[in-house]
XYZ file of C-alpha atoms in Angstrom:
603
model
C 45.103 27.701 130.547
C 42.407 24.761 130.344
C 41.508 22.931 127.289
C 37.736 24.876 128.060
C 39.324 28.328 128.217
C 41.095 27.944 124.877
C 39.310 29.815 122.197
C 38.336 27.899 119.058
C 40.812 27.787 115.775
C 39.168 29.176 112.551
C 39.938 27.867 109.602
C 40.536 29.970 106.825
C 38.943 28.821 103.624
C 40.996 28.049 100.653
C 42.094 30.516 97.958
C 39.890 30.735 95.276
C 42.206 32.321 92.837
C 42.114 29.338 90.170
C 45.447 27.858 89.005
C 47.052 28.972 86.007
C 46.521 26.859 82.992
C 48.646 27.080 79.767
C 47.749 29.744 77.210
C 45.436 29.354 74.136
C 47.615 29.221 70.986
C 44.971 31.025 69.020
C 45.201 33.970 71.373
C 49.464 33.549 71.284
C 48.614 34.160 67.639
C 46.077 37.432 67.781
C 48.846 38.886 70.228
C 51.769 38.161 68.085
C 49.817 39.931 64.590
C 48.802 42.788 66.884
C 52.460 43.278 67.727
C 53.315 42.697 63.859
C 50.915 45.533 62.822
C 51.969 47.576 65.634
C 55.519 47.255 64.634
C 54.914 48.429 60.671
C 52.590 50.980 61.554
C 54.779 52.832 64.136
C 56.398 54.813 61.348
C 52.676 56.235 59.916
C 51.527 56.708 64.010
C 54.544 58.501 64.884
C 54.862 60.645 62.067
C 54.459 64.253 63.037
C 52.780 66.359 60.574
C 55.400 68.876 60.131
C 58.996 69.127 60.598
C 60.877 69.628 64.087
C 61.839 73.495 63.956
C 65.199 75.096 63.158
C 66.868 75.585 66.327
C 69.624 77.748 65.129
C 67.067 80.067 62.654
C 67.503 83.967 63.811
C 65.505 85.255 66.083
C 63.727 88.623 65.345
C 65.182 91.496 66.878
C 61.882 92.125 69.675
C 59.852 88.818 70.995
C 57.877 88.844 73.385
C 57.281 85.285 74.701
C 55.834 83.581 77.453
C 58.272 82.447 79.646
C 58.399 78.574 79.157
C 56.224 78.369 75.908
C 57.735 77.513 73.260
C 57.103 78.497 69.674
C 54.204 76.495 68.026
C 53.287 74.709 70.659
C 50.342 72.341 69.949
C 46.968 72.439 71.730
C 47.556 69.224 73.314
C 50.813 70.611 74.987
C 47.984 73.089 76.354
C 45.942 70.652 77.845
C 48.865 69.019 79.601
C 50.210 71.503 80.929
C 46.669 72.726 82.709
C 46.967 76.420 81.448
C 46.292 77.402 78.427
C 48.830 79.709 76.836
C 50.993 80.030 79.703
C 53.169 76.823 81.448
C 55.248 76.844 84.405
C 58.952 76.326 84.023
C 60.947 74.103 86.252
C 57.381 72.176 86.798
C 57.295 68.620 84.590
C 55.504 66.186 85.279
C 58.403 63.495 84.562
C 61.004 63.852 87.658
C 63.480 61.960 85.273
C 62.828 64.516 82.687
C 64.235 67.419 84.981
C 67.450 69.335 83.523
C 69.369 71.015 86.092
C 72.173 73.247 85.490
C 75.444 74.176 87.876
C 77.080 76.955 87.020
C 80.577 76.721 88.789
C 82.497 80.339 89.303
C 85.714 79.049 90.560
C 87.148 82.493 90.612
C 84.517 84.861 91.479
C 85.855 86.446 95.102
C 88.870 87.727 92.977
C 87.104 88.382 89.449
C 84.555 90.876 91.305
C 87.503 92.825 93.297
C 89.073 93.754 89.694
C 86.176 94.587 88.272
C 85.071 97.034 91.251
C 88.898 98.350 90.909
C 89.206 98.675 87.250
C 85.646 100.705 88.044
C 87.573 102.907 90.830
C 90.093 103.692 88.217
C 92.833 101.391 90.222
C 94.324 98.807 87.756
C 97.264 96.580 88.563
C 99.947 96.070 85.600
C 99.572 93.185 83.388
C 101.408 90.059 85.148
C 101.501 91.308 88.985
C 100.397 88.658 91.725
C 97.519 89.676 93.795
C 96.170 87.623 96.681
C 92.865 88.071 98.378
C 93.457 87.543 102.213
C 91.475 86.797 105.780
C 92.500 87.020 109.026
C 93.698 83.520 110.483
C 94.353 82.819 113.806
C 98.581 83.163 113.148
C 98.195 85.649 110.476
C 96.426 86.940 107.239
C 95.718 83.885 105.161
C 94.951 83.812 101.128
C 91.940 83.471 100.387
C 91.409 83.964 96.615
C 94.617 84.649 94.312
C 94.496 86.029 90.501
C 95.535 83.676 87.378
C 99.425 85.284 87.775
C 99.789 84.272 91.064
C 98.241 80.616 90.530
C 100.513 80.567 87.939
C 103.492 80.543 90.281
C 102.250 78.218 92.402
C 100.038 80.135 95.048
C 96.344 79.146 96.504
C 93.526 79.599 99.246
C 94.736 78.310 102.257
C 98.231 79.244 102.677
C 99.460 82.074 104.790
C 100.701 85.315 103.730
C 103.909 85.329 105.234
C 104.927 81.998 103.673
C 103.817 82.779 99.967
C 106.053 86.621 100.548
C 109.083 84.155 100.583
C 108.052 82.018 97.199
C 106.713 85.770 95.298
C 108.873 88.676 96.877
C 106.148 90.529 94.971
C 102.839 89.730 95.856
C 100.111 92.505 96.172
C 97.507 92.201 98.678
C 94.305 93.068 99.798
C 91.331 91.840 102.032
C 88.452 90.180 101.058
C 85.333 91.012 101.679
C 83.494 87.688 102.042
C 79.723 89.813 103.228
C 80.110 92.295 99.650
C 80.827 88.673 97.500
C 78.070 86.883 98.921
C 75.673 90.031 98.309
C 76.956 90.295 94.589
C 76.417 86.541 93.851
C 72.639 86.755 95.299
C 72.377 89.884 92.444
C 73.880 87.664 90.183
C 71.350 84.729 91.022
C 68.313 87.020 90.165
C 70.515 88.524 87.655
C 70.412 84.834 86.041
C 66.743 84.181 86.046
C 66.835 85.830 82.462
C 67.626 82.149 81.507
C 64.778 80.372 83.869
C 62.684 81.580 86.531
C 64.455 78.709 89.084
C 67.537 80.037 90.236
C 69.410 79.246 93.823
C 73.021 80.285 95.344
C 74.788 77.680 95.747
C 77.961 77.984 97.783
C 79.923 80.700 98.296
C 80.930 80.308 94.353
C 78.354 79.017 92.171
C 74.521 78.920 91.178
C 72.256 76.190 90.244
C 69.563 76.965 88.088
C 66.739 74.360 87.293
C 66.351 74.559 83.270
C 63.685 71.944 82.853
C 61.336 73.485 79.755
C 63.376 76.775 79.377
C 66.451 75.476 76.865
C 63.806 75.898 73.420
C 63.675 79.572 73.981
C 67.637 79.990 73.667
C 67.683 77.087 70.985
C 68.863 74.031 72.906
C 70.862 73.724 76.050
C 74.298 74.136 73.914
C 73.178 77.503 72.575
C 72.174 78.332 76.020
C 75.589 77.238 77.934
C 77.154 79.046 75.076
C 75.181 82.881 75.824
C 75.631 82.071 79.150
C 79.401 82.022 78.602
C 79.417 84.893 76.463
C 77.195 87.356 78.569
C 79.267 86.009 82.041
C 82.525 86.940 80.309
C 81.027 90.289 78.951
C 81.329 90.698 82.858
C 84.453 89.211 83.782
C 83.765 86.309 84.801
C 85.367 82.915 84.119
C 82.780 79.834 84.703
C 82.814 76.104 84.288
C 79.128 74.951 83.244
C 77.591 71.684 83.431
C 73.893 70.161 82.473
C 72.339 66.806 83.941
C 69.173 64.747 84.869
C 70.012 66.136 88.801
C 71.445 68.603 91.030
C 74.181 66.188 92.329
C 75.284 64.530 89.023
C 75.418 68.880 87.284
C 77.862 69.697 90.238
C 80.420 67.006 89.911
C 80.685 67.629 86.054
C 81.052 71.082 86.242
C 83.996 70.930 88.452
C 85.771 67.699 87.479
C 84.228 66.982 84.003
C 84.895 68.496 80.499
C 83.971 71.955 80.059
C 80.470 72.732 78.610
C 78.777 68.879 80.020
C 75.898 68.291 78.644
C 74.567 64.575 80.416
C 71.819 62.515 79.542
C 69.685 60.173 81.711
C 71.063 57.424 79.253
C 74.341 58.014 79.951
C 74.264 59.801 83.352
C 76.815 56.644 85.167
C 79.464 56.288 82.241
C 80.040 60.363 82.747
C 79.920 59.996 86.443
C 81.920 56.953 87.307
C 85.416 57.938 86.122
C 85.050 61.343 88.592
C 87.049 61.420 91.974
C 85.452 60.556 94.944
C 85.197 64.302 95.796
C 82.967 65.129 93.319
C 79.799 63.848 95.591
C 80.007 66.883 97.445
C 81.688 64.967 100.787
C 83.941 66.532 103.263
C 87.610 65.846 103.340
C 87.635 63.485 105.909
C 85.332 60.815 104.028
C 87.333 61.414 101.106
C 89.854 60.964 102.622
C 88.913 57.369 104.408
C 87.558 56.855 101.205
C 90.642 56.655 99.589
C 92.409 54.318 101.773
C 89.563 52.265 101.291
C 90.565 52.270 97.508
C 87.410 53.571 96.605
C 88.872 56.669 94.895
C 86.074 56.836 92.100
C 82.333 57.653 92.225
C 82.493 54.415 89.704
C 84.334 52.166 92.293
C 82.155 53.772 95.296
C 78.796 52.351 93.187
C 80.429 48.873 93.043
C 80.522 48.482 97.068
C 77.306 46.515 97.825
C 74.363 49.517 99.427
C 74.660 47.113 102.659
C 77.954 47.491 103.030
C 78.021 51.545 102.798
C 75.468 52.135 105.356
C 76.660 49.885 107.738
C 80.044 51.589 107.163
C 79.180 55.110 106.815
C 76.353 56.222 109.658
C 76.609 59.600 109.308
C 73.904 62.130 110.185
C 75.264 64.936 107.755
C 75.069 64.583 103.995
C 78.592 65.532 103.490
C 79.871 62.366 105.362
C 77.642 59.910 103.621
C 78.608 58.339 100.427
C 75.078 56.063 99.849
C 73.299 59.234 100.004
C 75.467 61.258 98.060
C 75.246 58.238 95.399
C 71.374 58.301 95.748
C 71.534 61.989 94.889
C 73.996 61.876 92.064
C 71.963 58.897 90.638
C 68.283 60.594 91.011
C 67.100 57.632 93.328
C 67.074 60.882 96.002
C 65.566 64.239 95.062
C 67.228 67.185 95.561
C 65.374 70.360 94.161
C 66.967 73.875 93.804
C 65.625 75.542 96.515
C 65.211 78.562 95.226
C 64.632 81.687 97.072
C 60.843 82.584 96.049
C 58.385 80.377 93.423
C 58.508 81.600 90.195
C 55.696 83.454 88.698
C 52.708 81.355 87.589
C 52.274 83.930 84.333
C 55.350 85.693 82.733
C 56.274 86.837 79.529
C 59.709 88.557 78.138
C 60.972 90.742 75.641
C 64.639 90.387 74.038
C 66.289 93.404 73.072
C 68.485 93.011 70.054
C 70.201 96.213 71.189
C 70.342 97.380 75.052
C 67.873 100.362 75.911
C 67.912 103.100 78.672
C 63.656 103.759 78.166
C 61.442 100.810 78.800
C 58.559 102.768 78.479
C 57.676 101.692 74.688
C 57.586 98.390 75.135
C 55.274 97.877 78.169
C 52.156 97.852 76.342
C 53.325 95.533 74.370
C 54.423 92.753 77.596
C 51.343 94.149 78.869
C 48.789 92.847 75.758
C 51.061 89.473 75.632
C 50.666 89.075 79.371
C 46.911 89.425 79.217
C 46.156 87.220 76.446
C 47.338 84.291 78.629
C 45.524 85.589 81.963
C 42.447 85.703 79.813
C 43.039 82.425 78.318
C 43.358 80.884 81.885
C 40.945 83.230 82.832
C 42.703 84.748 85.798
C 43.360 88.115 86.757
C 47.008 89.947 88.004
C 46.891 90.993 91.419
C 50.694 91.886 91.978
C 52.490 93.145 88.787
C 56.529 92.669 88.647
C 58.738 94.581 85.703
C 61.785 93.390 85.780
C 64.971 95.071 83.857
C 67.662 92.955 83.129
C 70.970 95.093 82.524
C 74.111 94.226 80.518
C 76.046 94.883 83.956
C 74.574 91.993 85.606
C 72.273 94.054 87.751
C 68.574 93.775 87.738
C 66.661 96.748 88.305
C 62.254 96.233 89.199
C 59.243 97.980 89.845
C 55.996 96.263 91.116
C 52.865 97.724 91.010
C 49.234 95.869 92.886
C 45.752 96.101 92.217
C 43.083 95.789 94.519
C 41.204 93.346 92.187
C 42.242 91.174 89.702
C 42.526 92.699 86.420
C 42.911 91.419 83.043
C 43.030 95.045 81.210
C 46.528 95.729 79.573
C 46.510 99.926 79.215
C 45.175 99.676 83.225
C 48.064 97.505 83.861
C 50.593 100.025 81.662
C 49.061 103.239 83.466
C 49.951 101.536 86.742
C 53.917 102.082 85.944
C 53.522 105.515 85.367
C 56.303 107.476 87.039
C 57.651 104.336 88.807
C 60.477 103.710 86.189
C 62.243 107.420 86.306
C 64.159 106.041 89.751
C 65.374 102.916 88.039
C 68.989 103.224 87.214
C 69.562 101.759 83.783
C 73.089 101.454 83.913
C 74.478 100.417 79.846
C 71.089 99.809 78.759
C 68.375 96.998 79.206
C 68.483 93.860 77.286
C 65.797 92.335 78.648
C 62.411 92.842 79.940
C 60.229 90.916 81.768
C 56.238 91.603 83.220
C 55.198 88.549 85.787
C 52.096 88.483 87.574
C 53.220 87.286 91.094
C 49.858 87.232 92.762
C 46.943 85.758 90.076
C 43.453 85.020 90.983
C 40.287 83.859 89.442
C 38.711 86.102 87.114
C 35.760 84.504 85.068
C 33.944 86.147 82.355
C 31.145 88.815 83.557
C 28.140 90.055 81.395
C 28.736 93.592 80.216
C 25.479 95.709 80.197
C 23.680 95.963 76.610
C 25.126 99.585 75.967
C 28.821 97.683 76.600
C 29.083 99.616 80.039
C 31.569 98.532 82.743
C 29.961 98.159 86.125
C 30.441 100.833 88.806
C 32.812 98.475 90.811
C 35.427 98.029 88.262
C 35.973 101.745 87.880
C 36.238 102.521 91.355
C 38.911 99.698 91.828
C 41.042 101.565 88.722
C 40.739 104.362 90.477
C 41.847 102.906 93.654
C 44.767 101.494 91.893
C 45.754 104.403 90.360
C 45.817 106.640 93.139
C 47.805 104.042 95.360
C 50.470 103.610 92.439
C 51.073 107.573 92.059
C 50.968 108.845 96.369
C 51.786 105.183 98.242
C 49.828 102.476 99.719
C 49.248 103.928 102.568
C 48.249 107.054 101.579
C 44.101 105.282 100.789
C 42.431 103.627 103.386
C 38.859 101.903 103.186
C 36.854 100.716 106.268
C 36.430 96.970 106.913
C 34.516 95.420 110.040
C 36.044 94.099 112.887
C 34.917 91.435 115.337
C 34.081 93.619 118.341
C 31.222 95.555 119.935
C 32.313 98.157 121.240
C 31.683 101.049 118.915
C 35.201 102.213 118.393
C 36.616 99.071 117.938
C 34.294 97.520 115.036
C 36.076 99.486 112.317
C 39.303 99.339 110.992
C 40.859 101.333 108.288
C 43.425 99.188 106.096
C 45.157 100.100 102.691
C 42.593 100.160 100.066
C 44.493 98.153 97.799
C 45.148 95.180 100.075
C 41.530 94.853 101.132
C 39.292 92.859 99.067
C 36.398 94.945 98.217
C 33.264 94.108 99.802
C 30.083 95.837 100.988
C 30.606 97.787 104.179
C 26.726 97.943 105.868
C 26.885 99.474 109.507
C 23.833 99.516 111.586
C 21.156 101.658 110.847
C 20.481 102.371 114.333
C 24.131 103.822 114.755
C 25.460 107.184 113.825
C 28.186 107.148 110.508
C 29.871 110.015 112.227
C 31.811 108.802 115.510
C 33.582 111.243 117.367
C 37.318 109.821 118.576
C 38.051 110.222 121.443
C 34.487 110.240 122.797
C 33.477 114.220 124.238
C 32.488 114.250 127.712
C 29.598 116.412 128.510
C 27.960 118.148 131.582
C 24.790 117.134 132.741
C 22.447 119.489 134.188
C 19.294 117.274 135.364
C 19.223 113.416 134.518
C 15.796 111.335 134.118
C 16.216 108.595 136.627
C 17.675 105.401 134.822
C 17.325 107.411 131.804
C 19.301 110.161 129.340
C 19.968 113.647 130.502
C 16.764 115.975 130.379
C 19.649 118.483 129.575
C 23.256 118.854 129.038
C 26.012 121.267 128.392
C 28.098 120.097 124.940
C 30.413 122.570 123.658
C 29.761 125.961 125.486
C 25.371 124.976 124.559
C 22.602 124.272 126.140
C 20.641 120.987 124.936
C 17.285 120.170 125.973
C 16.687 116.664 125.013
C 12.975 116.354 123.105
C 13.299 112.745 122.079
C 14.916 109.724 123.412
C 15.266 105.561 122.543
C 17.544 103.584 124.721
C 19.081 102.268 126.598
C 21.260 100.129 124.641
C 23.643 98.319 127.365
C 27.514 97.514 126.198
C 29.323 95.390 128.464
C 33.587 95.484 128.648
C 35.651 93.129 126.906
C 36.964 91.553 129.561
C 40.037 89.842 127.481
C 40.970 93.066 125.989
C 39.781 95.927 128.914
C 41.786 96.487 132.415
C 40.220 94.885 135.469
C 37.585 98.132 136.541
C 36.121 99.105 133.341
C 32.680 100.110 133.646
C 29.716 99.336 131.526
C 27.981 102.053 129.288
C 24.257 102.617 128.225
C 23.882 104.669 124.983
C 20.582 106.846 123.936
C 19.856 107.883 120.929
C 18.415 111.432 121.701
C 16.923 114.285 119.837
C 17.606 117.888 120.900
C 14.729 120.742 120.880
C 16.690 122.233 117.454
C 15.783 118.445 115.659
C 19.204 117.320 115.739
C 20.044 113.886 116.730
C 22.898 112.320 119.137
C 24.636 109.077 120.377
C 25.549 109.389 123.830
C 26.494 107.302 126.768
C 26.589 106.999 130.434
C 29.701 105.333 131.591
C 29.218 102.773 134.931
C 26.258 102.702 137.287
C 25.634 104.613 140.387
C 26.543 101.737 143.303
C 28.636 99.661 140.710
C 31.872 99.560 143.073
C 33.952 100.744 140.312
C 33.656 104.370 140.182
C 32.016 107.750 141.566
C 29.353 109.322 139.819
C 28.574 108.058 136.175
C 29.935 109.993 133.706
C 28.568 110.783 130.527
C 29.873 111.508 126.905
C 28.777 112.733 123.579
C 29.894 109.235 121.239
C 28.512 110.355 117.744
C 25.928 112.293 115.741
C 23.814 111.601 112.831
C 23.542 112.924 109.645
């Protein structure tokens, strides 16, 4: 390149950020009196105007709370959380402020098959080994054993045939991996009667996200502890564990003391004494791990980040330490992915004593669940009743509306008759009334006499008459993008349509008749309608006529050869009035004659 063909070097112009000169001692001595006032005054700005509440006072018998509101709750907590009187669990705002809990069933496989024994009337003797087993590819091979048969030295894993010669006396049956998997999803939605966010996690435990959900069982110790107490109520032995995320809950609950409860503050002095195993990596990594010398999660952290991931470059999570450690550690979220969101307005009522009628206390859900739709002023589109059972089974009932609705004996009348199916089991100690589908309501002007409009009664009705014969059972008419006349209606469930005003053309009969009623033409005016025409064993002499209207075929919806049709409106020598057509034109190429038919008549 030529010194002519070079382009020309700009010079960029200086910074004019000025250079930092030393600070003013007079404003070094306005900052350090602010911070002295600040200091003394943090007691008298800090100082809440009454006291914190008594976590372990008695609860009244019957409550009904909002689900994730907890008692007293200021008007600022209102405004922060966007909605007044209601707030969405599992939801903060904080990601460090997230509480998750595991809740570890270590022997659940074997725990349900005694229960659904002991319920068959088939109970072993006190003491006898019992072994859950699978088929293997060289034999049946254990895969869950009861406490006697641990005790003598017996575990997943091991084959049948070789455990016979350690216990002579060994009972066994098969598992039913399918049935356990099916009982711990009923147990997952069995658990939301603690928080809304609930997920399966394995083939043995649950993770539950308990993030603003602890005040309304007193604290997260009171609400391990009824957790405990209602799990072994069913038979169920569990190992519990609550921390700042998903990771760090799962390793204590397995390898940490029973009951963990783990701060943020103190989330890597819990951690780093656990076994390498307790990230949730395969056996193979822990394995390499260990003849590494990194047998600790505390040792792992030491190993510079650089040093894992040039080491470890893995694709799956279970052969990847650094991520596992960026989980454990919160530097990685990892949310409970649970099945469906919870409900956006919920409230609950607990039941000192179990119940087999829910009845009474719907109304009651049904004023408290109202009050916070009005105050957010929304309106329940999708009602869900939920009965918890002391069996561990949860038994609901949903009910819809076809507009949102704020009115609590509407929403009660909705559940009549739909709770006589539900089995209650022992009793119900624990109801619950979500709205799962809300949508904007906002105040409307009542007429002067306090009369509803015409609308909102029709939509009860509507409501009312779906809930008691099916959804099915009432249609309503809603347009459809087409022009052919049979095609621009359809009917769809009244409840699922959104009502709206349904104006079809004046020019076009309301009565269509389906399929269309061919008709015999006696003498035809020339591009015209019939002068007369045999409908229905009669004779009809046409008086009156306006047409023709032309309707071409949909061409992306008709077979190749469909003809086009010109409607009349006609008027008979009796004064009554008809829609009919003339299918194709004489000549067309896609047909003989034209053929006519009788479409619709008007009122």
């Amino acid at each position: 390149m030529s010194g002519g063909d070079k382009l020309p070097v700009l010079a960029f112009p200086a910074p004019s950020t000025p250079r930092p000169r030393a600070a003013d001692p007079r404003q070094l001595a306005r900052a350090a009196e602010a911070l002295r006032q600040a200091i003394e005054g943090k007691a008298e700005f800090g100082r809440p105007e009454e006291g914190p509440p008594d976590l372990g006072a008695s609860m009244p018998e019957e409550s009904f709370t909002p689900v994730g509101i907890p008692r007293g709750h200021s008007p600022r907590a209102k405004a922060q959380n966007g909605l007044p009187g209601i707030s969405r669990i599992g939801a903060p705002a904080d990601t460090a402020a997230r509480r998750i809990l595991s809740l570890h069933l270590p022997h659940f496989a074997i725990e349900r098959w005694q229960l659904q024994a002991a319920r068959g009337g088939e109970t072993l003797p006190e003491g006898t080994p019992l072994a859950l087993a699978l088929e293997g590819p060289h034999g049946p091979v254990i895969h869950a054993v009861n406490g006697a048969a641990r005790a003598m030295g017996l575990g997943p894993g091991a084959r049948v045939v070789d455990m016979r010669a350690i216990c002579p006396d060994l009972r066994t049956a098969f598992a039913d991996p399918r049935a356990d998997a099916a009982a711990l999803q009923r147990l997952m939605l069995w658990a939301r009667r603690w928080c809304p966010w609930t997920a399966v996690d394995g083939a043995d435990a649950l993770v539950m996200d308990i993030t603003g959900a602890d005040h309304l069982w007193g604290g997260e110790a009171m609400m391990l502890e009824d957790i405990e107490t209602r799990l072994a109520s069913l038979g169920l032995t569990m190992r519990a564990a609550i921390a700042p995320t998903r990771g760090a809950a799962w390793a204590l609950a397995r390898f940490g003391a029973p009951h963990a409860i783990c701060g943020a503050e103190d989330l890597a002095s819990r951690t780093d004494p656990l076994p390498a195993t307790a990230l949730r990596l395969d056996p193979a990594t822990v394995q390499l791990l260990d003849r590494l010398g990194l047998s600790t999660i505390g040792a792992l952290r030491a190993v510079p980040r650089l040093s894992l991931a040039r080491r470890f470059r893995a694709t799956a999570a279970e052969a990847d330490p650094l991520l596992r450690l960026d989980q454990l550690s919160g530097r990685r979220p990892e949310p409970v992915d649970s099945p469906d969101d919870p409900p956006r307005f919920a409230v609950q009522a607990r039941l000192a004593e179990p119940v087999i009628d829910p009845v009474p206390h719907l109304p009651a859900l049904a004023e408290a669940l109202c009050t916070a739709l009005v105050a957010a002023g929304f309106g329940a589109r999708r009602l869900a009743l939920a009965l918890y059972r002391t069996d561990g089974e949860v038994a609901q009932a949903q009910a819809a509306t076809s507009q949102p609705s704020h009115d609590a004996a509407h929403m009660v009348r909705l559940f009549e008759g739909r709770l006589d199916g539900l089995d209650p089991g022992f009793g119900f100690d624990l109801i619950t009334l979500a709205a799962l589908v809300a949508e904007a309501l906002p105040p409307r002007q009542r007429h002067l006499d306090g009369a509803t409009e015409g609308a909102e009664d029709l939509a009860r009705l509507i409501d009312r008459l779906s809930a008691r014969f099916g959804v099915r059972a009432l249609t309503r008419p809603r347009p459809a993008p087409s022009h052919i006349p049979e095609r621009q209606t359809l009917w769809l469930p009244a409840l699922h349509v959104s009502p709206h005003r349904f104006a079809p053309r004046v020019d076009r009969p309301l009565r269509l008749f389906e399929p269309p009623e061919e008709v015999r033409v006696l003498y035809a005016v020339p591009e015209g309608p019939p002068a007369q025409f045999l409908w229905r064993r009669q004779r009809l002499r046409v008086a009156r006529f306006a047409g023709p209207e032309r309707i071409a075929p949909e061409w992306w919806r008709d077979r190749p050869g469909t003809r086009l049709r010109d409607y009349f409106r006609i008027e008979d020598h009796t004064g009554r009035r008809f829609w009919l057509y003339r299918e194709g034109l004489l000549g067309d190429g896609r047909g003989a004659e034209p053929r006519w038919f009788l479409h619709g008549a008007f009122a």
